[in-house]
Structure formats: structure tokens, C-alpha cells
Amino acid sequence: MSQDMSRNNGAHAGSGATENTAAAAESAATSAKTANTATAATTDASLASRAKQPKKNGPKWWLISLIAVIVAVAVVVGITFAYAKDDKSDSQTTASASKTADTVTIGLKLTPTNLDIRNTAGSALDQVLIGNVYEGLVARDEKNQVVPAIASSWDESKDGLTYTFHLNKNMTFSNGDTLDAEDVAWSINELIAKQYHDADALAAVSKVEAKDADTVVITLKTPNSNLLWILTGRAGLVFDKDATYDLKTQAIGSGPYTVAKFVENSSITLKANGKYWGDHKAKTPTVVVKYLADDNAAVNALKSGDVQVLAPITETLAGPFVSDTDNYTVKAGNGTDKFVLAFNNAAGSKLADKRVRQAIRYAINHEEIIASRGGADKALGGPIPSLDPGYEDLTGLYPYDQDKAKSLMAEAGYSADKPLALTLTYANIYGTELGDQLRSQLKPIGIDLKVNVVEFSTWLQDVYTNHDFDISLVDHNESHDFASWADPTYYFGYDNKDVQKLYAEGVAATSDQERDAKFAEAAKLVSEDAPADWLFNYRITTVTAKGVEGFPFDLNQTVLPLYNVTYTK
């Protein structure tokens, strides 16, 4: 859940040199041809007369021709040399003008309150620290698939209960300490024992052992088809068991960067880790992450050059950058963000009536909402986004149909003349437009929607913790988070035993195919039950200044590897 090149003058000059040299050669050749033609006519006459009377004075005909040819060649060579010299000079000028910057500044939106990734919730910490400062046993790529990290490979037993991880050799932390299997085992065991953030995801773990310096074995009580993916996040992070430091303001990891400076609610400065052991060595010595909560301030920072990257930016504000292709690149990337309009499903709530929940889903015009945001987002008809296991297109379950919505509301005892009063509560980081649109769309079917825009901290307390709400709106950006629909204690208050059973069976599956089928079946039941509406799968629009390379567009609000980022001024 979240709060949610300059012109190449050398090449240009080179092209001109080629064209001008060719023209000069043609001109010289023409002059030579003209000279030769005139000389030939005279010579022919001379030969005729010379047979009669050879001329004793003046240059010979062949000498005149030779001089003309020499002059032409000299002109061509001189021009070619001059342009080659200019071309080389222009190339050197371009090379000196284009310089890879020592610092890249990136503008992000969601700011962490501290750096304690073991105890502090919020995706902002995962975004900046995982893969950059801290590394996990395994990682995930831009397709949301599990890939090697601290472990170079792994084996899984047929019964799905034992995972053996083979670690890379010669690994170190940023303080120079050796990283080996003992650190891995200690990190995961500590997380479970002290119930750090995401420890509940490892409830199936029986034990974690360091078999030797390069081998870690994780034994499960019951199979967990999500284990590898879980270990790409906080649950799999590896810490230095011998290091002592303040986790709220410092970080000692094994990634390509270290935290050089942290300014709460403002910025994080990352410096290249000189002791980094792996293949993802930082290409830029310093990366500064600036947190810009205000959209207009963020846009101004990009325009002024204070930041070279802005992620995310709303489609509407991205317009001027889209049209300025000489200076910016704008691209929408895939992600797992789900803008969830959650209903309070608890017994006794106004939304306990399924007919009302269904009516709301039929009344929402998703295409209109997506279009108003610039059109980059995708419709999402259920709780699983396209990059997660078990995804199925469920947008056809509740198509926009106001007549059906009115009919369901009438069955429940409501109409435009006798409306149902509901309150929509959400954080101010999402602006007011969505609330205004939903109020307008729900009014004709007999819902009087009050929009309550609050601070995110207030939302966390009232909605997430106390479950005191009618309807909520939040960007759930975590991947593989379907478990929340199988947890009746979660703030949705959704309790469906069939969904819980299917989800448990999917988790216990020993093949991806079986897992995906179970999750898909469960997700369809959830969507049919209408405990929420999924407004859209938010696609992150990112703007980069010209000269920026290697910045990831997909999944960059949850996974943001920065080692490959460069900026050429």
C-alpha cells in the first residue's frame, strides 16, 4: 500500500565536408577537363602543323595538361584536409561539451520518515533501499520475476518444503565485513524471532540454516509457492550481523550504493559503494533522491534542471514534456499499483448489503476516469494486476450500466429522491479530482457521497487501523498482495471462506500452474462479491531529461534499481 542530446556538430560538419569536397573535386575535374579540351584542340592543330613545321618556342601541350591535373588534385587534397581538420575539431568540441555527470538527481513523491526498513511500514523505503543499499537473497526484475541476487542459484525439493540457496563468493558489506551464509541465516531468523516488518509472510518457515559459508537451507512447515517472491522483498534482506548502527538514520548493506546523507521528508543522498562485490556496480558516483510531494513544485524542479528525473508525474502535467521531445522523454511503465475503492464489508455497515456494492460498481464509468487522468492507466476488474500470478481480465464482470445500478439501489430501498448517504475517505496526496468524479457518477443512482480528504496519517489511523469508514480510496501498490482479501481482519472486513480456502490451496501448490489457477479462481469470486471496486491499474508515467539513460520505467514505484542510471550533460 502506498501514498501513493545536443546536436552532434562533428557529424554534421563531417557530412558537410563530404558534400563540399565532392563539389570541389567535381569543379576541379571540370576545370581540368576544360583545360585539356582546349589544349587538345590546339595540340591537334599543332600536331598537324608540326608535321609540317614543328614549333620551337612556348610550353609543350603535354606540360600544360600535366599542370592542370596537378592543380586539380592539389585543390581536392587541400579542401579534403581542411574539412577533415574542421571535422576533427568539431568532434573534439562535441566530446568536450558532452560529459557524463557525477551526480543524477531524481524526484520522487513518497518520502520515508526514517530508514529503519525492519520496523517502518511504507513502500518508499523499499523503493529507494532494496537493491540499491540492501540486497536480498533473491531479487525481482522489471517483469516482476524472481532473479538471483546474493544467492546465485537455488534448488527446491519435490515436496516444496526445502529450498537450498547457493551463494555468490567473495561478497562484502559496505563497511568491508564479509557477507556469507551466517549473515543470511541470522537476518531471516532475526526477522522471524523479533517479528520485524513482513515477518508474517514467513509463517511457514520452520528453520533457516547456514550449511556452510556458501550455502543456506530454508525448511518449511508447509509448502509456500510464494516463498521465492517473498524473499525478494524485506523478508529476504541480508544485514551485517556484526555491525552496529542507527537503522533510522544510517544503513549498512551490500548493494551498489551507500546512504551518505538522509534528510527527513526532504532527500536521500546515495554514494557509490567502493566495496561493492557484484555485477551491478554503480555507473554514477552520486545519486540524490529528492522528495517532492507537491506536483507543481516537482514539475518546476524538472523544468529548472534541479532534478533530471521525475517519477511519477500525472498525465495532465506531463503534456508540455511530451511535446518537447528535444529535451525530455516521457514514458508510462507497467506496475502493480491498484487504485482500490474499498467498501466497509463489516456486518452492520452501510455497505454490508451486496446490492449496494454491486450498484456502485455498475455506476462507475472507468473509461471516463482513466481518460480524465490522461489515458495511461488500465482498467482493472479485480484484485490481481497483470504482472502478478493468477491475473485474469475481469473487467467484463461489472460493465458501466447506470440502469442496472439504479435497479439494484431501488431493490435496496434507495433512489435519487431517497439517497443513501455515504462518506468517501482518502488521503490528500491523491488530489480532489477522483472524489469529485465519484460523487458525480454515483449521485444519479441514489448515493449522496460526501468526500472527506484527509492527511495520510489520519487515513492510517481512522481507516486502516480503526476501520472507521464507509468507502476508502488508496493506491495498493504491493505486488502479490492478494492475501489481504483472504484476511477478514484486514481493514476491508471482507470474510469469504471459499476465497480463503482457494488462496490457501494456491499458496500450498507445488507448481506455478496450480498456484495461478487457484489464485485466479479466488480473485474471480472476490470480484463477483464486490467488496471493492478497482478503479484502475495505475501505470507510472516518468519524465527523464535528455541525456538520462538506464532509469527503469516499469515498476519504479516499488523496485527502483539505480546502478545503471547515467546523465550526459
Coordinates of C-alpha atoms in Angstrom, one line a residue, residues 183-453:
D183 CA 24.6 -13.3 7.8
V184 CA 21.8 -14.6 5.6
A185 CA 20.6 -17.1 8.2
W186 CA 20.9 -14.6 11.0
S187 CA 19.0 -11.9 9.1
I188 CA 16.0 -14.1 8.3
N189 CA 15.9 -15.8 11.7
E190 CA 16.0 -12.4 13.4
L191 CA 13.2 -11.1 11.3
I192 CA 11.0 -14.1 12.4
A193 CA 12.1 -14.0 16.0
K194 CA 11.6 -10.3 16.5
Q195 CA 8.6 -10.0 14.1
Y196 CA 10.1 -7.3 12.0
H197 CA 8.1 -5.9 9.1
D198 CA 6.8 -8.7 6.8
A199 CA 7.7 -11.5 9.2
D200 CA 4.2 -12.8 8.9
A201 CA 5.0 -13.6 5.2
L202 CA 7.4 -16.3 6.5
A203 CA 4.9 -18.0 8.9
A204 CA 5.5 -21.3 7.0
V205 CA 9.3 -21.3 7.7
S206 CA 10.4 -23.9 10.1
K207 CA 14.1 -23.1 10.2
V208 CA 16.9 -21.3 8.3
E209 CA 20.4 -22.8 8.5
A210 CA 23.9 -21.9 7.2
K211 CA 25.1 -25.3 6.0
D212 CA 28.5 -23.8 5.1
A213 CA 29.8 -20.3 4.2
D214 CA 28.2 -20.5 0.8
T215 CA 25.0 -22.5 1.4
V216 CA 21.8 -21.6 3.1
V217 CA 18.9 -24.0 3.6
I218 CA 15.3 -22.9 4.4
T219 CA 12.9 -25.6 5.6
L220 CA 9.2 -25.0 5.6
K221 CA 6.4 -26.5 7.7
T222 CA 4.1 -26.4 4.7
P223 CA 4.7 -25.6 1.0
N224 CA 4.6 -21.9 0.1
S225 CA 4.5 -21.2 -3.6
N226 CA 5.1 -17.5 -2.9
L227 CA 8.4 -18.1 -0.9
L228 CA 10.9 -17.0 -3.5
W229 CA 9.0 -13.9 -4.4
I230 CA 8.5 -13.0 -0.7
L231 CA 12.3 -13.2 -0.3
T232 CA 12.8 -10.5 -3.0
G233 CA 11.3 -8.0 -0.5
R234 CA 12.0 -7.1 3.1
A235 CA 11.7 -10.7 4.3
G236 CA 14.8 -11.7 2.3
L237 CA 17.1 -8.8 3.1
V238 CA 20.5 -9.6 4.4
F239 CA 22.1 -7.5 7.1
D240 CA 25.6 -7.5 8.7
K241 CA 25.1 -9.4 11.9
D242 CA 28.3 -7.8 13.4
A243 CA 27.6 -4.2 12.5
T244 CA 26.2 -1.6 15.0
Y245 CA 24.5 1.5 13.6
D246 CA 21.3 3.6 13.9
L247 CA 18.9 2.0 11.5
K248 CA 16.7 5.1 11.4
T249 CA 19.4 7.4 10.0
Q250 CA 22.0 5.0 8.6
A251 CA 22.3 1.9 6.5
I252 CA 25.0 -0.7 6.1
G253 CA 24.2 -3.1 3.2
S254 CA 25.9 -5.0 0.4
G255 CA 24.4 -3.1 -2.6
P256 CA 26.0 -0.8 -5.1
Y257 CA 25.2 2.3 -3.1
T258 CA 25.5 3.5 0.5
V259 CA 23.5 6.2 2.2
A260 CA 25.7 9.2 2.6
K261 CA 23.0 11.6 3.9
F262 CA 19.4 11.4 4.9
V263 CA 17.2 14.5 5.4
E264 CA 13.8 13.5 6.7
N265 CA 11.0 14.5 4.4
S266 CA 13.5 16.0 2.0
S267 CA 16.2 13.9 0.4
I268 CA 18.5 10.9 0.5
T269 CA 22.0 11.1 -1.0
L270 CA 23.4 7.8 -2.3
K271 CA 27.1 7.3 -2.9
A272 CA 28.7 4.5 -4.9
N273 CA 29.8 1.6 -2.7
G274 CA 33.6 1.3 -3.2
K275 CA 33.5 -2.2 -1.7
Y276 CA 30.6 -3.5 -3.8
W277 CA 31.1 -7.1 -4.8
G278 CA 28.7 -7.8 -7.7
D279 CA 27.9 -7.1 -11.3
H280 CA 25.7 -4.1 -10.7
K281 CA 28.5 -1.6 -10.0
A282 CA 27.1 2.0 -9.8
K283 CA 27.7 3.9 -13.0
T284 CA 27.1 7.3 -11.4
P285 CA 29.1 8.2 -8.2
T286 CA 26.3 10.1 -6.6
V287 CA 22.5 9.8 -6.8
V288 CA 20.4 12.3 -5.0
V289 CA 16.7 11.4 -4.4
K290 CA 14.6 14.5 -3.7
Y291 CA 11.1 14.0 -2.3
L292 CA 8.6 16.4 -4.0
A293 CA 5.1 15.8 -2.6
D294 CA 3.6 18.8 -4.4
D295 CA 3.1 18.1 -8.1
N296 CA 3.6 21.6 -9.3
A297 CA 6.8 22.0 -7.4
A298 CA 8.0 18.7 -8.8
V299 CA 7.3 19.9 -12.4
N300 CA 9.1 23.2 -11.8
A301 CA 12.1 21.3 -10.4
L302 CA 12.3 19.3 -13.6
K303 CA 11.9 22.4 -15.8
S304 CA 14.7 24.2 -13.9
G305 CA 17.1 21.3 -14.0
D306 CA 17.0 20.7 -10.2
V307 CA 16.0 17.1 -11.0
Q308 CA 16.8 15.1 -14.1
V309 CA 14.1 12.5 -13.5
L310 CA 10.5 12.8 -12.2
A311 CA 8.6 9.7 -11.2
P312 CA 5.7 9.7 -11.1
I313 CA 4.1 12.6 -12.9
T314 CA 0.4 12.9 -13.7
E315 CA -0.5 12.6 -17.4
T316 CA -2.1 16.0 -17.4
L317 CA 1.1 17.7 -16.1
A318 CA 3.3 15.6 -18.5
G319 CA 1.8 17.3 -21.6
P320 CA 4.4 20.0 -22.1
F321 CA 7.2 17.5 -21.7
V322 CA 5.6 15.1 -24.2
S323 CA 5.7 17.8 -26.8
D324 CA 9.3 18.8 -26.0
T325 CA 11.0 15.7 -27.4
D326 CA 14.3 17.6 -27.9
N327 CA 14.7 17.9 -24.2
Y328 CA 12.6 15.2 -22.5
T329 CA 11.5 11.6 -22.7
V330 CA 8.1 10.7 -21.3
K331 CA 7.0 7.1 -20.8
A332 CA 4.3 5.2 -18.9
G333 CA 5.6 2.0 -17.3
N334 CA 3.7 -1.1 -16.1
G335 CA 3.3 -1.6 -12.4
T336 CA 1.2 -3.4 -9.7
D337 CA -0.5 -0.3 -8.3
K338 CA -4.2 -0.8 -7.8
F339 CA -6.3 2.2 -7.0
V340 CA -8.8 0.4 -4.7
L341 CA -12.2 1.9 -3.8
A342 CA -12.7 -0.3 -0.8
F343 CA -16.0 -0.8 0.9
N344 CA -16.5 -1.4 4.6
N345 CA -17.8 -5.0 4.4
A346 CA -18.2 -5.5 8.2
A347 CA -21.5 -6.6 9.5
G348 CA -23.7 -3.6 10.3
S349 CA -22.0 -1.2 7.9
K350 CA -24.0 0.6 5.2
L351 CA -22.1 -1.4 2.6
A352 CA -22.9 -4.8 4.1
D353 CA -25.7 -5.0 1.5
K354 CA -24.2 -6.6 -1.6
R355 CA -26.8 -4.9 -3.8
V356 CA -25.4 -1.5 -2.9
R357 CA -21.8 -2.6 -3.5
Q358 CA -22.8 -4.0 -6.9
A359 CA -24.7 -0.9 -7.8
I360 CA -21.6 1.2 -7.1
R361 CA -19.5 -0.9 -9.3
Y362 CA -22.0 -0.7 -12.2
A363 CA -22.3 3.1 -11.8
I364 CA -18.6 3.8 -12.1
N365 CA -17.5 4.8 -15.6
H366 CA -13.9 3.6 -15.5
E367 CA -13.1 4.7 -19.1
E368 CA -14.1 8.3 -18.2
I369 CA -12.0 8.3 -15.1
I370 CA -8.9 6.9 -16.9
A371 CA -9.4 9.4 -19.8
S372 CA -9.5 12.3 -17.3
R373 CA -6.2 11.2 -16.0
G374 CA -4.6 11.2 -19.4
G375 CA -5.3 7.7 -20.6
A376 CA -2.2 5.9 -19.5
D377 CA -3.8 3.8 -16.8
K378 CA -5.5 0.4 -17.5
A379 CA -8.9 -0.8 -16.5
L380 CA -8.8 -3.5 -13.7
G381 CA -11.8 -5.6 -12.9
G382 CA -10.4 -7.5 -9.9
P383 CA -7.8 -7.7 -7.2
I384 CA -4.8 -9.1 -9.2
P385 CA -2.9 -6.9 -11.6
S386 CA -1.4 -8.2 -14.9
L387 CA 2.1 -8.6 -13.5
D388 CA 1.1 -10.9 -10.7
P389 CA 0.3 -14.6 -10.6
G390 CA -3.3 -15.5 -11.1
Y391 CA -4.2 -12.5 -13.2
E392 CA -7.3 -12.7 -15.4
D393 CA -9.1 -9.9 -17.2
L394 CA -12.3 -9.4 -15.0
T395 CA -13.3 -6.1 -16.4
G396 CA -16.4 -7.7 -18.0
L397 CA -18.0 -8.6 -14.7
Y398 CA -19.3 -5.1 -13.9
P399 CA -19.5 -3.0 -17.1
Y400 CA -20.7 0.5 -16.8
D401 CA -24.5 0.3 -16.6
Q402 CA -26.4 3.0 -14.8
D403 CA -29.8 1.4 -15.4
K404 CA -28.7 -1.8 -13.6
A405 CA -27.1 0.3 -10.9
K406 CA -30.4 2.2 -10.3
S407 CA -32.4 -1.0 -10.3
L408 CA -30.1 -2.6 -7.6
M409 CA -30.3 0.6 -5.5
A410 CA -34.1 0.6 -5.8
E411 CA -34.2 -3.1 -4.5
A412 CA -32.1 -1.9 -1.6
G413 CA -34.6 0.9 -0.9
Y414 CA -32.8 3.9 -2.3
S415 CA -33.3 6.3 -5.2
A416 CA -32.2 9.8 -6.4
D417 CA -35.1 11.2 -4.3
K418 CA -34.2 9.0 -1.3
P419 CA -30.4 8.7 -1.5
L420 CA -28.1 6.7 0.7
A421 CA -25.6 8.9 2.5
L422 CA -22.0 7.6 2.3
T423 CA -18.6 9.1 3.1
L424 CA -15.5 8.5 0.9
T425 CA -12.3 9.0 3.0
Y426 CA -8.9 9.2 1.3
A427 CA -5.6 10.9 1.7
N428 CA -4.9 14.3 0.2
I429 CA -1.9 13.0 -1.8
Y430 CA -4.4 11.8 -4.4
G431 CA -6.0 15.3 -5.0
T432 CA -9.7 16.0 -5.1
E433 CA -10.5 15.1 -8.7
L434 CA -11.2 11.4 -8.1
G435 CA -13.6 12.2 -5.3
D436 CA -15.4 14.8 -7.3
Q437 CA -15.8 12.4 -10.2
L438 CA -17.1 9.6 -8.0
R439 CA -19.6 11.9 -6.3
S440 CA -20.9 12.9 -9.7
Q441 CA -21.1 9.4 -11.0
L442 CA -22.9 8.0 -8.0
K443 CA -25.4 10.8 -7.5
P444 CA -27.8 9.7 -10.3
I445 CA -28.2 6.2 -8.8
G446 CA -29.2 7.4 -5.4
I447 CA -26.0 7.9 -3.5
D448 CA -25.2 11.1 -1.7
L449 CA -21.4 10.9 -1.5
K450 CA -19.5 13.1 1.0
V451 CA -15.8 13.3 0.1
N452 CA -13.5 13.5 3.1
V453 CA -9.9 14.3 2.0

